[in-house]
PDB file of C-alpha atoms in Angstrom:
ATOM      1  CA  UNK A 294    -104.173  -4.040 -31.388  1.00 53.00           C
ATOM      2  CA  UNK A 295    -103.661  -3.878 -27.472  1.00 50.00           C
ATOM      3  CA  UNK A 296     -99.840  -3.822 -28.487  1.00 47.00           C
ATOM      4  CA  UNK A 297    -100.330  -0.991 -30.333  1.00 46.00           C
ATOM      5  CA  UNK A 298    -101.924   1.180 -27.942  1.00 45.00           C
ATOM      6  CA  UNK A 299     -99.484   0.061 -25.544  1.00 45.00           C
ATOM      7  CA  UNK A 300     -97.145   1.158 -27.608  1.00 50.00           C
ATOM      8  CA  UNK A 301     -98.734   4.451 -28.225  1.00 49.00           C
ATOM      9  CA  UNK A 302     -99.485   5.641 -24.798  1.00 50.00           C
ATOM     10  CA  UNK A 303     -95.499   4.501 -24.232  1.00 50.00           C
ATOM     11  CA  UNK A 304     -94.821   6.893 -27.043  1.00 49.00           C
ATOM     12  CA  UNK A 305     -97.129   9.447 -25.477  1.00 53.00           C
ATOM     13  CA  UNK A 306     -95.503   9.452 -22.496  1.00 58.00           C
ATOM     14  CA  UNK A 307     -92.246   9.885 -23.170  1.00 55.00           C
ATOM     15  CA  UNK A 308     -92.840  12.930 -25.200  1.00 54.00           C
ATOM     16  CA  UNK A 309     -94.620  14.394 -22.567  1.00 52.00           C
ATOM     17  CA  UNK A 310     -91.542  13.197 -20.179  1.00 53.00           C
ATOM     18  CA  UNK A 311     -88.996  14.814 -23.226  1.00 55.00           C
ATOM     19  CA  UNK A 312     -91.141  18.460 -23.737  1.00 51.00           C
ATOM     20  CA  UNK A 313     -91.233  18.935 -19.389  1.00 48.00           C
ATOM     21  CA  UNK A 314     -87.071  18.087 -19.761  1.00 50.00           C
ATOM     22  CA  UNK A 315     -86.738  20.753 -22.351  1.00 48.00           C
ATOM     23  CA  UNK A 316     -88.926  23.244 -21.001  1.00 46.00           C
ATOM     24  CA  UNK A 317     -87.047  22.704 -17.689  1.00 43.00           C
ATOM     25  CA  UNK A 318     -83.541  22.929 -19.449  1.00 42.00           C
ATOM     26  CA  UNK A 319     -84.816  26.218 -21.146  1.00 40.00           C
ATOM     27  CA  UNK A 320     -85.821  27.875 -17.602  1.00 38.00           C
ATOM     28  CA  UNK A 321     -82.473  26.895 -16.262  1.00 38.00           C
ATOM     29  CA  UNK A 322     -80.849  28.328 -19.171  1.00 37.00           C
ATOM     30  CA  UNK A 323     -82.479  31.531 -18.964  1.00 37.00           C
ATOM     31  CA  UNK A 324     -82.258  32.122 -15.274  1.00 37.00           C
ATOM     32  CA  UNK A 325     -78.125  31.873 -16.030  1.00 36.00           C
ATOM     33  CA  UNK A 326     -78.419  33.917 -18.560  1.00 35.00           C
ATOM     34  CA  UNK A 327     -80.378  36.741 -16.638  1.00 36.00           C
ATOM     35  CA  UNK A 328     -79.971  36.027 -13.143  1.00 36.00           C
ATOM     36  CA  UNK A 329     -81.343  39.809 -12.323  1.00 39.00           C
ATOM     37  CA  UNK A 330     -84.315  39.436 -14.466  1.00 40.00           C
ATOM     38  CA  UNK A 331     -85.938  41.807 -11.761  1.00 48.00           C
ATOM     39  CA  UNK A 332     -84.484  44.764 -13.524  1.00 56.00           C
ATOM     40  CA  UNK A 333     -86.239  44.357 -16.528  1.00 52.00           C
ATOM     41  CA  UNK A 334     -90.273  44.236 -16.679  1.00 58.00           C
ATOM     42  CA  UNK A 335     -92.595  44.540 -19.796  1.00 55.00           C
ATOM     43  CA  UNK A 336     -92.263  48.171 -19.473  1.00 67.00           C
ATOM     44  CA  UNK A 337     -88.958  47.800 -20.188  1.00 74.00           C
ATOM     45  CA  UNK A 338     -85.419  47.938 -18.014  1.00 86.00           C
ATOM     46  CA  UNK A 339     -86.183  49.507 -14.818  1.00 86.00           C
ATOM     47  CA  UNK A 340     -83.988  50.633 -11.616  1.00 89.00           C
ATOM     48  CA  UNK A 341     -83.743  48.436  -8.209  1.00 93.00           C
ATOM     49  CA  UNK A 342     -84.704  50.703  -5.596  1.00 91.00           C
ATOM     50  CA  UNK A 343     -85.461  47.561  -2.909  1.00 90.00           C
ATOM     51  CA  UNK A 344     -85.749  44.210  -2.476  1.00 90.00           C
ATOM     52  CA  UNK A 345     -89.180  42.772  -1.469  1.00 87.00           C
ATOM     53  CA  UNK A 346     -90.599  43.276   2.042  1.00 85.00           C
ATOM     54  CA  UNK A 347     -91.076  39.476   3.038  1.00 87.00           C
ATOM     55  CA  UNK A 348     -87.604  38.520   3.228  1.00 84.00           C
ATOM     56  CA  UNK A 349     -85.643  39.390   6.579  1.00 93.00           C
ATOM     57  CA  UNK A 350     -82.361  40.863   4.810  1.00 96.00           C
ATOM     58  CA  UNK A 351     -81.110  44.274   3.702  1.00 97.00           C
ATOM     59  CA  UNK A 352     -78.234  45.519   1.450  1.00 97.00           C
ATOM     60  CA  UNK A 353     -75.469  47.632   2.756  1.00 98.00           C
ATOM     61  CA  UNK A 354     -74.116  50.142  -0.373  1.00 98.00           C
ATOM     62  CA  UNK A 355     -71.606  52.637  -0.290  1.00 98.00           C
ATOM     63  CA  UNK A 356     -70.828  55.050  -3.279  1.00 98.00           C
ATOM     64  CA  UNK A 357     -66.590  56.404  -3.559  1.00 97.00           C
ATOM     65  CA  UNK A 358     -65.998  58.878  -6.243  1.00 95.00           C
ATOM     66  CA  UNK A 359     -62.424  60.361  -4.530  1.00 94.00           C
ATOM     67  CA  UNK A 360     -60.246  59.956  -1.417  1.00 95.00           C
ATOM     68  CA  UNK A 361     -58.429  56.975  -0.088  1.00 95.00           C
ATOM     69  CA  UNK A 362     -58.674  57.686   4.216  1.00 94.00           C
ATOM     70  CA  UNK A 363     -62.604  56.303   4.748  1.00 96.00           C
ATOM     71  CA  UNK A 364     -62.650  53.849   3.055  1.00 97.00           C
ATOM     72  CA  UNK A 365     -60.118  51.745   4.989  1.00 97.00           C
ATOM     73  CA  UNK A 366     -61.722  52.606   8.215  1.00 97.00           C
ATOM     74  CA  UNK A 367     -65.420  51.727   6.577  1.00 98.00           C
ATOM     75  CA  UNK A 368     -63.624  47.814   5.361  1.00 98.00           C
ATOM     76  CA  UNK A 369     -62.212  47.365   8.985  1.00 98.00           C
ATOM     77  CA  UNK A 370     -66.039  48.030  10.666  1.00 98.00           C
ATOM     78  CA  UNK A 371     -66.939  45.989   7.945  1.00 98.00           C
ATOM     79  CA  UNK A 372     -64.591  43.029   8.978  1.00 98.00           C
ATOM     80  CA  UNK A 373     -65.189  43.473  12.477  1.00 98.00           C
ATOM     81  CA  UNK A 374     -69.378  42.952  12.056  1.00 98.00           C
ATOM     82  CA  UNK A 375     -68.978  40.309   9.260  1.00 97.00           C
ATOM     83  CA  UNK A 376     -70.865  42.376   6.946  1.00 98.00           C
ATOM     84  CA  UNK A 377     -70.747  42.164   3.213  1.00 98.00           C
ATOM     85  CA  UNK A 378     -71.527  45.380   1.470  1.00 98.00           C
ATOM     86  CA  UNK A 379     -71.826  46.484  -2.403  1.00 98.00           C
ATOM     87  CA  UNK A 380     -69.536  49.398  -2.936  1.00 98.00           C
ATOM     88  CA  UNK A 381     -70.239  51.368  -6.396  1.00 98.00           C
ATOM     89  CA  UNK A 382     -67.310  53.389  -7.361  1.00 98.00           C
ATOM     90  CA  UNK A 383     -66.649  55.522 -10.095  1.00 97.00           C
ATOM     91  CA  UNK A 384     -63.940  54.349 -12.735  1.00 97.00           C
ATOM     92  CA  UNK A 385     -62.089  57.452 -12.117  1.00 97.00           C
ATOM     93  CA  UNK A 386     -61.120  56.508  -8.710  1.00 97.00           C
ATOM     94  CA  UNK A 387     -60.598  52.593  -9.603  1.00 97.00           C
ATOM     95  CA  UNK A 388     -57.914  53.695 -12.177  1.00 97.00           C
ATOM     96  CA  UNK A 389     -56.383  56.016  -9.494  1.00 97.00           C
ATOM     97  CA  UNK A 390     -56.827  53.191  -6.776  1.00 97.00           C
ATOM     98  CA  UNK A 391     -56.414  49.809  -8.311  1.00 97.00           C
ATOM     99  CA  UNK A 392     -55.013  48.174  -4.819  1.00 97.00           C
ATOM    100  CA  UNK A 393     -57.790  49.499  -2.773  1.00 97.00           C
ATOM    101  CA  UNK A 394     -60.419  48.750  -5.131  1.00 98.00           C
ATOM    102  CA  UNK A 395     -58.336  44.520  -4.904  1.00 98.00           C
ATOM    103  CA  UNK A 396     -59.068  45.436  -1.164  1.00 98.00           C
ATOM    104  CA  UNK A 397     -62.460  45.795  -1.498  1.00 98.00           C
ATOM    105  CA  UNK A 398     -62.748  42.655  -3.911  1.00 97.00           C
ATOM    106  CA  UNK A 399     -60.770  40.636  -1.821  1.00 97.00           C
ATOM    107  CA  UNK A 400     -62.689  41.205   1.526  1.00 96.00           C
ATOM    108  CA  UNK A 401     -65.745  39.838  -0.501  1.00 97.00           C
ATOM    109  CA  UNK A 402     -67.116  42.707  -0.666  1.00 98.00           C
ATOM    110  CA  UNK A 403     -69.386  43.411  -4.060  1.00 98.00           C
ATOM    111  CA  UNK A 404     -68.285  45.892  -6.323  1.00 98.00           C
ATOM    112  CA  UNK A 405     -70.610  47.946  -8.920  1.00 98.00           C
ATOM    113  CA  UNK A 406     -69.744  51.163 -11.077  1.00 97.00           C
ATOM    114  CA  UNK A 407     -70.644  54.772 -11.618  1.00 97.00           C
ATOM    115  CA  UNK A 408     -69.673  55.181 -15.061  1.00 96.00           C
ATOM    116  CA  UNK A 409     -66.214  56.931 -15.026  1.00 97.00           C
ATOM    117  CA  UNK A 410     -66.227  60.370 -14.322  1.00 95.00           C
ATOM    118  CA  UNK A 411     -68.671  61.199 -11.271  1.00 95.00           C
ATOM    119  CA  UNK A 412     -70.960  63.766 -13.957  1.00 95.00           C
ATOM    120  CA  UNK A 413     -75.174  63.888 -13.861  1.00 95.00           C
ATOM    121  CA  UNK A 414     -75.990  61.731 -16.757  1.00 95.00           C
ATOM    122  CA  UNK A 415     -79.174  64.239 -17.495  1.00 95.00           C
ATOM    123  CA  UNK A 416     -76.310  66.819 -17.894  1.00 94.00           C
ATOM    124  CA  UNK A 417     -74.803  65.044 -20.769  1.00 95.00           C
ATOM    125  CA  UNK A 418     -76.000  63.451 -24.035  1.00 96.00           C
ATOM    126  CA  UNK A 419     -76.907  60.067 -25.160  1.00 96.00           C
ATOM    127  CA  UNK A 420     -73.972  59.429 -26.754  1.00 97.00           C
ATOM    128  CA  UNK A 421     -71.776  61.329 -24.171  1.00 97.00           C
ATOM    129  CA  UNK A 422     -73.342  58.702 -21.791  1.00 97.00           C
ATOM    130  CA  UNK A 423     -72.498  55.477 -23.894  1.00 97.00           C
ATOM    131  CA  UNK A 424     -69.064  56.795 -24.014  1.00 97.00           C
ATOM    132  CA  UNK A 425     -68.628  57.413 -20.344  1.00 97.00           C
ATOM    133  CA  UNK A 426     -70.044  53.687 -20.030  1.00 97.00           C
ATOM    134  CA  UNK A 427     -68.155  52.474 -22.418  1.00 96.00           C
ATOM    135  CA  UNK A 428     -64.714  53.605 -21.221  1.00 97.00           C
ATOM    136  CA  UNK A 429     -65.519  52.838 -17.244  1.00 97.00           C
ATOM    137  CA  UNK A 430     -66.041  49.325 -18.600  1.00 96.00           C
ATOM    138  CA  UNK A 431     -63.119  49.497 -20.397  1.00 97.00           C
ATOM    139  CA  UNK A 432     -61.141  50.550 -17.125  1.00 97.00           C
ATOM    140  CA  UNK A 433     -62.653  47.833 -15.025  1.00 97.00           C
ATOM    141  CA  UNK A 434     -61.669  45.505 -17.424  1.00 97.00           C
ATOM    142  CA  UNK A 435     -57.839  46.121 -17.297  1.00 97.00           C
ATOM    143  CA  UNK A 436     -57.879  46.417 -13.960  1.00 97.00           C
ATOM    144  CA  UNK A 437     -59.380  42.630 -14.024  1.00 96.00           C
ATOM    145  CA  UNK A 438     -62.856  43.640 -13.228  1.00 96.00           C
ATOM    146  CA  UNK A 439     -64.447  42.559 -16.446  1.00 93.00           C
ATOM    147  CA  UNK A 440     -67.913  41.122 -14.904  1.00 91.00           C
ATOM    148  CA  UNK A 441     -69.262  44.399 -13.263  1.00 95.00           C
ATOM    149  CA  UNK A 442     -73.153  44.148 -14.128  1.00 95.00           C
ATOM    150  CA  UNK A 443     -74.141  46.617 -11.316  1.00 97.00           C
ATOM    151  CA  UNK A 444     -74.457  50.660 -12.346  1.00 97.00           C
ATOM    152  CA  UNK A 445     -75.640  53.227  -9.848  1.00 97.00           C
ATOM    153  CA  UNK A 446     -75.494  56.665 -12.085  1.00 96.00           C
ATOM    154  CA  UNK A 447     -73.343  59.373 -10.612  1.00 95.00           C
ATOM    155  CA  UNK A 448     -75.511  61.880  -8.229  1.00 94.00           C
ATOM    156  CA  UNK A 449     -78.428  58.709  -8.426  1.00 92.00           C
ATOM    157  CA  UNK A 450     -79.997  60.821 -11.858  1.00 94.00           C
ATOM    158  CA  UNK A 451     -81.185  58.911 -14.583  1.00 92.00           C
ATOM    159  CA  UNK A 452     -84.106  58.659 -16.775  1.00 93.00           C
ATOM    160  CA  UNK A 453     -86.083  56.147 -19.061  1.00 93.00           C
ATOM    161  CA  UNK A 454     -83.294  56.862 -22.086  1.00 95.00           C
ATOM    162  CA  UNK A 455     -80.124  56.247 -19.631  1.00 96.00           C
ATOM    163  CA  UNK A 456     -82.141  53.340 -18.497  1.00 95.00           C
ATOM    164  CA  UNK A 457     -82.247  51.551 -22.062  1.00 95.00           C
ATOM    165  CA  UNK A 458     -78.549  52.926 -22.685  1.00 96.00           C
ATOM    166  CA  UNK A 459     -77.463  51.182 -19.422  1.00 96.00           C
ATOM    167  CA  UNK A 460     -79.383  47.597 -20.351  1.00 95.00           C
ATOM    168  CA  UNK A 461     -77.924  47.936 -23.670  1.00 94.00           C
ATOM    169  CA  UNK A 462     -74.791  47.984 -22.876  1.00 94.00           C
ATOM    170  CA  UNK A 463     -74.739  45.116 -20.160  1.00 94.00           C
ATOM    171  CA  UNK A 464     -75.816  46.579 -16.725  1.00 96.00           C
ATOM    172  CA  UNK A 465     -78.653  47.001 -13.998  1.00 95.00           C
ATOM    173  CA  UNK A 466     -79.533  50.074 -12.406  1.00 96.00           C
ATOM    174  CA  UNK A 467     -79.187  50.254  -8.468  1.00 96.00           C
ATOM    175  CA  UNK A 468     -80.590  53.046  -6.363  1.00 95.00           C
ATOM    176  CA  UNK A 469     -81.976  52.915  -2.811  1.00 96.00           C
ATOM    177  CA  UNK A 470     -84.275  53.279  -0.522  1.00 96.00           C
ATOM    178  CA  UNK A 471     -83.078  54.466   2.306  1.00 97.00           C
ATOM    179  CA  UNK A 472     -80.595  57.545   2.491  1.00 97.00           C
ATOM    180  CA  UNK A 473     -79.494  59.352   5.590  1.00 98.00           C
ATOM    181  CA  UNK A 474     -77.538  61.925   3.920  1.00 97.00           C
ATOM    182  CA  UNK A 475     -74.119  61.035   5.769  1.00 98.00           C
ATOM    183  CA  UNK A 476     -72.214  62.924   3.030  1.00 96.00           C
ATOM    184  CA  UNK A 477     -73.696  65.998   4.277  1.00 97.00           C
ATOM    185  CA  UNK A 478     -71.626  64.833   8.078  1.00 98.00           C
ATOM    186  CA  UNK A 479     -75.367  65.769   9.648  1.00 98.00           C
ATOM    187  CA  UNK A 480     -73.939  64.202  13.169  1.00 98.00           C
ATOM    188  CA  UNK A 481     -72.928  60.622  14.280  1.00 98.00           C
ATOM    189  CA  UNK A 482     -76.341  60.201  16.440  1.00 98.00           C
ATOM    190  CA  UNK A 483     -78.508  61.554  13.462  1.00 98.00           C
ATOM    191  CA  UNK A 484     -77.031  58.988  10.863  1.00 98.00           C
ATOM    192  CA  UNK A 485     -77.777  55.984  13.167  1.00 98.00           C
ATOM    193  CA  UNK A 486     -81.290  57.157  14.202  1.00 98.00           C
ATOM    194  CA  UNK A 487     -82.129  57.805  10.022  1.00 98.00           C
ATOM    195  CA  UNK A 488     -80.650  54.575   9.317  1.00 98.00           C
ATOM    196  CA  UNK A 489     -82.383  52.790  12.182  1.00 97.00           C
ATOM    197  CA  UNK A 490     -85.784  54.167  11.868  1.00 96.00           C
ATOM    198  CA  UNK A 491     -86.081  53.936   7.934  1.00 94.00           C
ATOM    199  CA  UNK A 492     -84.536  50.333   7.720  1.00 95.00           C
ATOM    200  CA  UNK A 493     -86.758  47.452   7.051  1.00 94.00           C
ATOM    201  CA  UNK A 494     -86.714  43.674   5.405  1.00 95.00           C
ATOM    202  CA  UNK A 495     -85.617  44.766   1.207  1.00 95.00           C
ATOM    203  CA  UNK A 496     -84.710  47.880   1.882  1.00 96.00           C
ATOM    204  CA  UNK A 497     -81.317  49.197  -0.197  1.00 97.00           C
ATOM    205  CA  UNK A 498     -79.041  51.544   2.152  1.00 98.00           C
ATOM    206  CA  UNK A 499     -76.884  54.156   0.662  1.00 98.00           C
ATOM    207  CA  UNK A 500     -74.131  55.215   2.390  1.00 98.00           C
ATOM    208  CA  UNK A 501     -70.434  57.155   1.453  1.00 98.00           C
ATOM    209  CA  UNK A 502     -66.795  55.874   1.351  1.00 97.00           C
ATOM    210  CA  UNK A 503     -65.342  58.760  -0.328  1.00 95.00           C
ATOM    211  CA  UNK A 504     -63.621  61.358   2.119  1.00 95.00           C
ATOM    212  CA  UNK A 505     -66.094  63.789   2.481  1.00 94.00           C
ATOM    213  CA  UNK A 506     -67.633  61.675   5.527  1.00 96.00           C
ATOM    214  CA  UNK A 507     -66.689  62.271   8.748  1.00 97.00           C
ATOM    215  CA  UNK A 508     -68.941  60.559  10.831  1.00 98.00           C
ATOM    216  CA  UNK A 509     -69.766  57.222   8.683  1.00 98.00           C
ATOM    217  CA  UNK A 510     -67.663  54.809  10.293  1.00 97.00           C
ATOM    218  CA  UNK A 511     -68.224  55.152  13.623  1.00 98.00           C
ATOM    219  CA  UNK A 512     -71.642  55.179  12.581  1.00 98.00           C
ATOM    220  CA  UNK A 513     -71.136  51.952  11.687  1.00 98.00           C
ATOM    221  CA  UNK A 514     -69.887  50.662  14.663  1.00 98.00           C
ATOM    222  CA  UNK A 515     -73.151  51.469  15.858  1.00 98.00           C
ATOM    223  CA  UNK A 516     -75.528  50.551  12.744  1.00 98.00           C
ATOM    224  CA  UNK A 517     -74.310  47.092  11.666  1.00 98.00           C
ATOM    225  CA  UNK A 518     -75.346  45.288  14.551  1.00 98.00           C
ATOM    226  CA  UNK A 519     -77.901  47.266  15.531  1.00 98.00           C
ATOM    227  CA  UNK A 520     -79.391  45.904  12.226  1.00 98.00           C
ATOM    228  CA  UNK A 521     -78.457  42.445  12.917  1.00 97.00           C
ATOM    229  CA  UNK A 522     -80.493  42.704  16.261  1.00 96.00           C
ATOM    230  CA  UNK A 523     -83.596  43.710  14.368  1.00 94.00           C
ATOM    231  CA  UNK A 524     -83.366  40.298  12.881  1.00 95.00           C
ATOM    232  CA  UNK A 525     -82.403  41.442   9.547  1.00 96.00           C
ATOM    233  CA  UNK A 526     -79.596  40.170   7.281  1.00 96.00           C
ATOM    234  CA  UNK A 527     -77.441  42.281   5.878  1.00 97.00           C
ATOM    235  CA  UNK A 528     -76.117  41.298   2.404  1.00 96.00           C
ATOM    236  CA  UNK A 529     -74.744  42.229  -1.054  1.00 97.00           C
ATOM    237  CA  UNK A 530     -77.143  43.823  -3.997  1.00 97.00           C
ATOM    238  CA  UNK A 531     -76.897  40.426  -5.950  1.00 94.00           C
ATOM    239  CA  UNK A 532     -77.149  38.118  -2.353  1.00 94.00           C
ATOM    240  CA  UNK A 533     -80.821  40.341  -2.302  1.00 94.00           C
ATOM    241  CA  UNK A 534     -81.895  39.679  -5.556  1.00 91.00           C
ATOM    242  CA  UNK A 535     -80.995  36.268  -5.683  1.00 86.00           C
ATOM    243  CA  UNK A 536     -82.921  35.450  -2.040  1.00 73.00           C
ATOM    244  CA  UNK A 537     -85.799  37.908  -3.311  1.00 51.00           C
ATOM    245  CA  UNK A 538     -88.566  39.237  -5.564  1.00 44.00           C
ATOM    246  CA  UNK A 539     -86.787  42.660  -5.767  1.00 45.00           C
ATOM    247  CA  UNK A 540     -89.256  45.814  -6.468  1.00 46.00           C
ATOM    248  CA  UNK A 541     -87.950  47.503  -9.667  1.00 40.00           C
ATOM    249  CA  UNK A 542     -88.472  51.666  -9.655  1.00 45.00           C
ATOM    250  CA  UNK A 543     -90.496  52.578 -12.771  1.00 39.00           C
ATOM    251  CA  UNK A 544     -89.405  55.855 -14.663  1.00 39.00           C
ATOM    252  CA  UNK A 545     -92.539  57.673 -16.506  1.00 39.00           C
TER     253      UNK A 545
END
């Protein structure tokens, strides 16, 4: 008799020991299947607009829909800080610029998409959208780029619909939170002091590679370790998710 309750508490506790194991197993396999589980909430897929407040890092972004001069001069202030940014770009330009988009790659830089043709996605259809999507990934793919997850929607418009086309088809949608309007050249001084004052632990900075800024780099010189000094980290969009609970931007 005592044998056999031995026995059963033995048997007892090994299931218990086998059901933690395979819950644990199943978490793991989940979180690698959906490392950015942050973009999607019972409400369905939402946009990343910042990371959360309590951790001491921010991520650098920089959108490039045409032009080839800024964007080497943003890398090199880049290099010289040892910063890491995200740079979204549309598939247009990647197919035009397949050794400066390798440049940005191989500086460690993260790179994300804006569909392929730099076009409002409210301006066009559903299905006009899937195909834009579809043929930017296509693009990225032959130019070796075949795990972009990352989508920030040309112009930053998108809705609830271009939200579920997006998940659907593979990717998260990235905006921002803070935006000093640098493509609009509003003065060196002015994009530092927008940057500087509206920066804070999470937040998602959007910036411009593309040739229409003027002043952006040697804004740089000035923001990057300006930042640093503030005690903040400044990172990649997936180096912020991963270190964060990242605030997702609901669409009604």
């Amino acid at each position: 008799m005592h044998f056999f309750v031995w026995h059963m508490k033995k048997i007892k506790r090994y299931g218990i020991i086998i059901l933690l194991a395979f819950f644990c197993a199943l978490f793991l396999w989940f979180g690698q299947m959906n490392p950015l589980s942050v973009f999607s909430t019972d409400n369905g897929p939402q946009a990343l607009s910042r990371g959360d407040d309590k951790a001491s890092a921010v991520a650098v972004t920089f959108n490039i829909s045409w032009g080839t001069e800024k964007v080497h001069q943003i890398l090199e202030q880049l290099k010289k800080h040892e910063v890491k940014a995200t740079f979204f770009v549309s598939g247009e330009w990647a197919e035009r610029h397949p050794d400066l988009l390798d440049k940005i790659s191989e500086g460690e830089h993260e790179i994300g998409m804006m569909g392929y043709r730099y076009i409002s996605y409210l301006e066009k259809e559903p299905e006009q959208v899937r195909k834009d999507l579809n043929y930017a990934k296509e693009i990225f793919g032959k130019l070796g780029y075949e795990e972009i997850h990352l989508l920030r929607p040309p112009h930053g418009h998108f809705n609830k619909e271009v939200l579920t086309i997006a998940d659907k088809q593979g990717f998260d949608v990235v905006q921002w939170s803070v935006n000093p309007n640098d493509w609009k050249n509003p003065g060196t001084e002015k994009i530092i002091d927008d940057v500087m004052k509206e920066s804070s632990k999470g937040d998602i900075i959007l910036l411009h590679a593309s040739d229409s800024v003027k002043q952006t780099p040697k804004a740089l010189d000035t923001i990057l370790p300006a930042l640093k000094k503030k005690g903040l980290k400044l990172v990649r969009i997936s180096d912020l998710v991963a270190g964060t609970e990242a605030n997702a931007k609901e669409i009604k």
